[in-house]
C-alpha cells in the first residue's frame, strides 16, 4: 500500500526523537559561575584554612557565593553573579599566593540522572562562553646557554680524541667559547680540527694570548631559535591534545612567543599545570665520596616529607629531550612507576654510562622553570613584574643493578605524580624553557553578546522560514516546520554527544543548515505539486514526489558534505567550528526533511482516500 511505513520504522523514528531530546536536555541547565582552588603541587591538598581565607576575602568584597564544595584536592565556590568571577579570582589568588591556582570555572547543574546516561551539555567556544588564553615567552637565552654548554663539551671531546691539549676551556658572558693553549703549534692544529668538525662557529685566533674564540654564526643562531620554537609548539600541541581540549589554538607569535587558547575551558587549573609547567628531566650519577665541590651539586627531594638531600655529579648523562615514550604503571610490589623509553642516541648514552656504573646510584632530577607575577614590584609603566626561577628536585635515586638500555623505569613516585610525569614526558620535553607572561581568562560574560546576537540570527531566520512555509505550503508546511525544529534539536544532541565545541562560526553553520533543510522540503513539495498537475492521484503524487526528489537532494547534500569535511581537515579554529555544525546539520537534515516529514505525511494521508492535498493550491 502506498504511503505507509511499517510499524518498526515509526518506532525507530520515535526512538531517535526521544534520544535526541534526552541528550539535548543538559543544555537547558545553565551552569553556575564559580571560582575553583587547587594546589599548584600535585602532592599537596587544599587546606581548610585556604578555603576560609577565600570565603573571607569574598565576604569583605561583598561578592555573594553559595554551594561550597571542598575536598582534599579541590575547593569550589559558586557565585551569584557571572560578572564577578574575574574579580573573585583575582582577590583569592592574591590572598592565597603561589601555593594555589585560582581559576574561574563553570560548575555544572546537570541532574545526576542525565549524567548517569552520559548526557552532557555541549561545549561553547572561546568567543561564546570564554576560555583561557596564555601568552608564553620562550627563554632563548637559557636555551642558547644550554646549547653552548653542550657544544663546549663536544669540542673538548673532539680535541681530546686528537690529543690536542688545551690549558683552559670556558664560556664567556658574550656567549662565546674560549680555548686557551700553551703551544702555538697545538693552537693551529686545534683551529684546523674545529674548522672541520664545527663549521657552525666563527673562529678568532688570538696568537698573543694563544686562544681560540668561537662564536656561533648568525645563521646557526636563527636555526637554533627556529628549532626551539617549532619543538615547543609541537610539545605544547601534544600537551593540549592530552588535555582533550576541543579546537585549541597553539601558534607562534614573533620570534620568541607562543599563544595558547583553550576555548570552552573555564577550569584553568588542569591546563595551567600541564601547559604552564615547563618540566624536563636530568639523569645524573650520585657523586662518589671524596668528589670535589666543583664537580657535584646538592639537591633536595621533590616530596617534602622525605626532608633529605643528595649530592649528584654536575655532568649529565642525558635529559628528557631523549625520551620518546613514557607511561605510568606499577612494579612487582604494586608501587607506582613510570616506564621510560629513549631514542637511539639516548639509549646508547645510557648504555655507555650505566655499564661502567653498575652498583652506583643514579638520580633523576625533575626540572621546572617557574614564573610568578609580583604585584609588589612594579615596572616603569606601573605594571606587575614577572619573576622567573628554576627548581630542580630529585624524584628518584635508585641503584643501577645492571646495564641500562633504551628502556627502564623511574620509581619512588605517588600514583598521581607518576601519571602527571608520564603525560609531560609523553607529550615531549620542551626544547627551551617557557614562562607565562600573560594569562587571560575570558569569562562567559564577554561572550554573552555574541551568544545573544547568534541566537537572534537563528531565531529570526527560523521564524521567517516557519511563516513562509506555513503560509505557502499549508499542512505540508506545518510538517516541514516540525521537522525543522527537530533538526535543530538533533544538531544540539549530536554536538553534545560528540563533545564538539560550538563557536560563533558554528552558529552560522546552523543558520545555513536551517536553509538547506527547508530547501530539501521545498524540492519534495514542488515535485508533489508537479505530479498532481500531471494527473496523478494525491497518493501517487506523494509517493512519486519523495522518490524522485530523493536523488537530487542526496547529490546536493553529499557534495556539500564533502566540502565540509575538507574544511574541517584543512581549516583551523573558526573554520573547523563552521565545518562541524554544517556537517552534522547535513546529516540531521537528510533524516528530518526526508524520513521524518514522510512519516508525518504517511500518518496524515496514508491508507485512506484523499481527494485534495493542502499543499499550496494543488488539487487532485
XYZ file of C-alpha atoms in Angstrom, residues 59-287:
229
model
C 32.653 38.471 52.001
C 34.815 41.542 52.586
C 34.443 42.472 48.887
C 30.661 41.974 49.001
C 30.698 39.095 46.483
C 27.859 36.649 47.155
C 28.629 32.935 46.929
C 26.929 29.617 47.733
C 27.279 25.869 47.206
C 30.693 25.448 48.794
C 32.419 22.219 47.698
C 35.564 21.154 49.492
C 37.774 18.079 49.109
C 41.469 17.339 49.546
C 42.462 18.433 46.036
C 39.664 20.842 45.131
C 37.801 23.779 46.597
C 34.844 25.322 44.755
C 32.686 28.356 45.488
C 29.646 29.075 43.310
C 28.898 32.756 42.724
C 25.579 34.573 42.386
C 26.781 36.963 39.664
C 28.612 35.949 36.489
C 30.340 39.292 36.095
C 32.057 38.923 39.486
C 34.052 35.813 38.536
C 37.246 37.524 37.438
C 37.183 39.913 40.397
C 36.740 36.984 42.801
C 39.559 35.054 41.112
C 41.983 37.971 41.444
C 41.128 38.564 45.100
C 41.504 34.915 46.102
C 44.726 34.456 44.117
C 46.267 37.475 45.802
C 45.404 36.334 49.313
C 46.406 32.678 48.786
C 49.668 33.438 46.982
C 51.644 30.987 44.871
C 50.756 27.742 46.659
C 47.388 27.529 44.902
C 45.970 28.030 41.440
C 42.749 30.026 41.445
C 40.650 29.520 38.331
C 37.221 30.615 37.164
C 35.026 27.670 36.407
C 31.527 26.822 35.253
C 30.081 24.443 37.829
C 27.613 22.061 36.152
C 23.982 21.905 37.265
C 23.008 18.934 35.086
C 20.870 16.460 37.072
C 22.546 13.213 38.102
C 20.018 11.105 36.197
C 21.121 12.725 32.930
C 24.802 12.353 33.794
C 24.232 8.674 34.563
C 23.321 8.038 30.902
C 26.295 10.044 29.618
C 24.315 13.172 28.709
C 26.482 16.302 28.869
C 25.887 19.875 27.704
C 27.795 20.894 24.598
C 30.919 22.983 24.996
C 30.814 26.637 23.974
C 33.841 28.153 22.266
C 36.151 30.943 23.386
C 34.045 33.532 21.548
C 30.806 32.369 23.211
C 31.457 31.132 26.729
C 35.035 32.292 27.186
C 38.063 30.163 27.933
C 41.688 30.616 28.791
C 44.385 32.493 26.905
C 48.094 32.030 27.626
C 50.922 34.076 26.168
C 54.153 32.126 26.650
C 57.636 33.534 26.233
C 60.428 31.184 25.214
C 63.626 31.769 27.189
C 66.052 31.778 24.254
C 68.951 32.893 26.423
C 68.629 29.838 28.654
C 68.237 27.618 25.584
C 71.394 29.032 23.971
C 73.288 28.675 27.248
C 72.373 25.008 27.342
C 73.355 24.505 23.703
C 76.704 26.271 24.199
C 77.330 24.091 27.215
C 76.755 21.030 25.027
C 78.991 22.480 22.306
C 81.725 23.146 24.867
C 81.620 19.512 25.915
C 81.621 18.310 22.285
C 84.600 20.485 21.262
C 86.595 19.376 24.301
C 85.868 15.740 23.475
C 86.899 16.271 19.838
C 90.223 17.865 20.851
C 90.951 15.146 23.398
C 90.434 12.469 20.757
C 93.126 14.135 18.642
C 95.340 14.535 21.748
C 95.350 18.314 21.325
C 95.850 19.524 24.868
C 94.308 22.814 25.974
C 95.006 24.579 29.267
C 91.540 26.062 29.734
C 88.086 25.843 28.131
C 85.380 28.284 29.183
C 82.276 30.126 28.012
C 82.327 33.905 28.451
C 79.473 36.330 29.021
C 79.253 37.077 25.287
C 78.092 33.523 24.539
C 81.492 32.633 23.114
C 83.625 29.546 23.728
C 87.224 30.301 24.631
C 90.009 27.680 24.433
C 93.487 28.518 25.753
C 96.683 26.690 24.688
C 100.296 26.753 25.819
C 101.755 25.875 22.410
C 101.171 27.863 19.199
C 101.546 24.739 17.066
C 98.810 22.940 19.013
C 96.613 26.041 18.697
C 96.961 25.900 14.892
C 96.121 22.184 14.779
C 93.159 22.684 17.109
C 91.856 25.517 14.925
C 92.023 23.277 11.862
C 90.197 20.490 13.705
C 87.459 22.817 14.909
C 87.041 24.276 11.398
C 86.415 20.756 10.068
C 84.181 19.409 12.853
C 82.278 22.557 13.830
C 81.620 24.742 10.768
C 78.751 26.481 12.600
C 81.308 28.526 14.549
C 83.255 31.619 13.525
C 86.850 31.279 14.766
C 89.075 34.048 16.045
C 92.704 33.075 16.741
C 94.494 35.314 19.245
C 98.165 34.495 18.849
C 99.341 36.850 21.613
C 97.253 35.024 24.261
C 97.243 31.649 22.451
C 93.422 31.494 22.472
C 90.718 30.401 20.044
C 87.402 32.238 20.431
C 84.373 30.520 18.896
C 81.178 32.426 18.062
C 78.049 30.868 16.598
C 77.186 32.210 13.149
C 74.050 34.331 12.771
C 72.541 31.651 10.524
C 73.106 28.968 13.164
C 71.585 31.161 15.861
C 68.463 31.578 13.723
C 68.319 27.828 13.103
C 68.529 27.126 16.825
C 65.807 29.678 17.603
C 63.525 28.207 14.931
C 64.177 24.703 16.236
C 63.318 25.752 19.800
C 60.063 27.419 18.697
C 58.977 24.515 16.480
C 59.830 21.898 19.116
C 57.972 23.834 21.797
C 54.972 24.331 19.514
C 54.775 20.591 18.855
C 55.191 19.695 22.529
C 52.543 22.190 23.598
C 50.131 20.890 20.951
C 50.713 17.378 22.250
C 50.023 18.534 25.800
C 46.807 20.255 24.723
C 45.742 17.042 22.977
C 46.443 15.134 26.193
C 44.068 17.541 27.978
C 41.329 16.678 25.461
C 40.539 20.294 24.602
C 38.376 20.784 21.536
C 39.554 23.113 18.771
C 42.540 24.642 20.586
C 44.813 27.318 19.155
C 48.575 26.949 19.580
C 50.551 29.266 17.322
C 53.788 31.230 17.117
C 53.843 34.970 17.771
C 57.000 36.816 16.782
C 60.485 35.396 17.377
C 60.090 34.032 20.885
C 56.443 33.910 21.919
C 53.649 31.330 21.665
C 49.906 31.902 22.022
C 47.773 29.130 23.513
C 43.978 29.484 23.540
C 41.740 26.798 25.012
C 38.112 27.520 24.057
C 35.397 26.303 26.372
C 37.836 25.761 29.242
C 36.899 27.690 32.375
C 38.751 25.319 34.704
C 42.249 26.604 34.022
C 43.841 24.664 36.865
C 44.500 21.476 34.908
C 45.529 23.445 31.806
C 47.975 25.598 33.729
C 49.534 22.604 35.480
C 50.244 20.849 32.194
C 50.825 23.729 29.769
C 52.343 26.173 32.230
C 54.648 23.575 33.709
C 57.763 23.517 31.556
C 59.220 20.402 33.090
C 62.195 18.358 31.986
C 64.307 15.556 33.399
C 68.010 15.280 34.056
C 69.696 11.939 34.683
C 72.882 12.143 36.773
C 75.047 9.767 38.767
C 75.252 10.231 42.520
C 78.560 11.825 43.449
